[in-house]
Amino acid sequence: MQEGGAIDLKLRVIRWAVKLRVNPRIVRVYPMRRKWGSCSAAGVITLAIDLADREPEFRDFVIAHELLHLRFPHHSRLFKATMSLHIPNWRNLDARR
């Protein structure tokens, strides 16, 4: 899944950004070898194109995780609590990375 997958991921990012009340500066979808996504200090969210091939629940977990880094740069208690609020089973999904 390439172009359609990128569009789906970007639409999911928009929905989650509204829900989490964050505003990424740029959303990119690229081939990535080692991880599913990243968030830069400049507000750039980058997602792996093959994330589109994973189940929707896992996609949402990765997207919410990266977007929350716009509010919480580290995996602090507040970051984890907010993840639990929005993706209750995030720890199980994180183990499947």
Coordinates of C-alpha atoms in Angstrom, one line a residue:
M1 CA 0.0 0.0 0.0
Q2 CA 1.7 3.3 -1.0
E3 CA -0.2 6.4 -2.0
G4 CA -3.6 5.4 -0.6
G5 CA -1.8 4.3 2.6
A6 CA -0.1 7.6 2.9
I7 CA -3.4 9.4 2.5
D8 CA -5.1 7.2 5.1
L9 CA -2.2 7.8 7.6
K10 CA -2.4 11.6 7.1
L11 CA -6.2 11.6 7.6
R12 CA -5.7 9.6 10.8
V13 CA -3.1 12.1 12.0
I14 CA -5.5 15.0 11.4
R15 CA -8.3 13.2 13.4
W16 CA -5.9 12.4 16.3
A17 CA -4.4 15.9 16.3
V18 CA -7.8 17.4 16.8
K19 CA -8.6 14.9 19.5
L20 CA -5.3 15.5 21.3
R21 CA -5.3 19.3 20.7
V22 CA -2.0 19.4 19.0
N23 CA -0.9 20.9 15.7
P24 CA 2.0 19.2 13.9
R25 CA 3.8 21.6 11.5
I26 CA 4.4 18.9 8.8
V27 CA 3.3 15.3 8.5
R28 CA 5.5 13.1 6.3
V29 CA 5.1 9.5 5.3
Y30 CA 8.3 7.9 4.2
P31 CA 9.9 4.4 4.0
M32 CA 11.6 3.9 7.4
R33 CA 13.8 1.0 8.3
R34 CA 14.0 0.9 12.0
K35 CA 10.9 2.5 13.5
W36 CA 7.2 3.3 12.9
G37 CA 7.4 7.0 13.4
S38 CA 9.1 10.0 14.9
C39 CA 8.4 13.5 16.1
S40 CA 11.0 16.3 15.8
A41 CA 11.4 19.2 18.1
A42 CA 10.3 21.4 15.1
G43 CA 6.9 19.7 15.1
V44 CA 7.5 17.4 12.1
I45 CA 5.7 14.0 12.4
T46 CA 7.2 11.3 10.2
L47 CA 5.5 7.9 9.8
A48 CA 6.6 4.8 8.1
I49 CA 4.7 4.0 4.9
D50 CA 4.3 0.4 5.9
L51 CA 2.5 1.4 9.0
A52 CA -0.5 1.6 6.7
D53 CA -0.4 -2.2 6.3
R54 CA -0.8 -2.7 10.1
E55 CA -4.1 -3.1 11.9
P56 CA -6.0 0.2 12.6
E57 CA -5.5 -0.1 16.4
F58 CA -1.7 -0.2 16.0
R59 CA -1.7 2.7 13.5
D60 CA -3.7 4.8 16.0
F61 CA -1.2 3.9 18.8
V62 CA 1.8 5.0 16.8
I63 CA 0.1 8.2 15.6
A64 CA -1.1 9.1 19.1
H65 CA 2.3 8.3 20.5
E66 CA 4.1 10.6 18.0
L67 CA 1.6 13.4 18.3
L68 CA 1.8 13.4 22.1
H69 CA 5.5 14.1 21.8
L70 CA 4.4 17.6 20.6
R71 CA 3.1 18.2 24.2
F72 CA 5.4 15.9 26.1
P73 CA 9.0 15.6 24.7
H74 CA 9.9 12.6 26.9
H75 CA 8.1 9.5 28.1
S76 CA 7.2 11.1 31.4
R77 CA 4.5 10.0 33.8
L78 CA 2.2 12.6 32.2
F79 CA 3.0 11.3 28.7
K80 CA 2.2 7.7 29.8
A81 CA -1.0 8.8 31.6
T82 CA -2.2 10.6 28.6
M83 CA -1.5 7.6 26.4
S84 CA -3.5 5.4 28.8
L85 CA -6.4 7.9 28.6
H86 CA -6.6 7.8 24.8
I87 CA -5.2 4.3 24.0
P88 CA -5.9 2.2 27.1
N89 CA -4.0 -0.9 25.8
W90 CA -1.0 1.0 24.5
R91 CA 1.5 -1.0 26.5
N92 CA 0.4 -4.2 24.8
L93 CA 0.6 -2.5 21.4
D94 CA 4.0 -1.1 22.3
A95 CA 5.3 -4.6 23.0
R96 CA 4.3 -5.7 19.4
R97 CA 6.5 -3.1 17.8

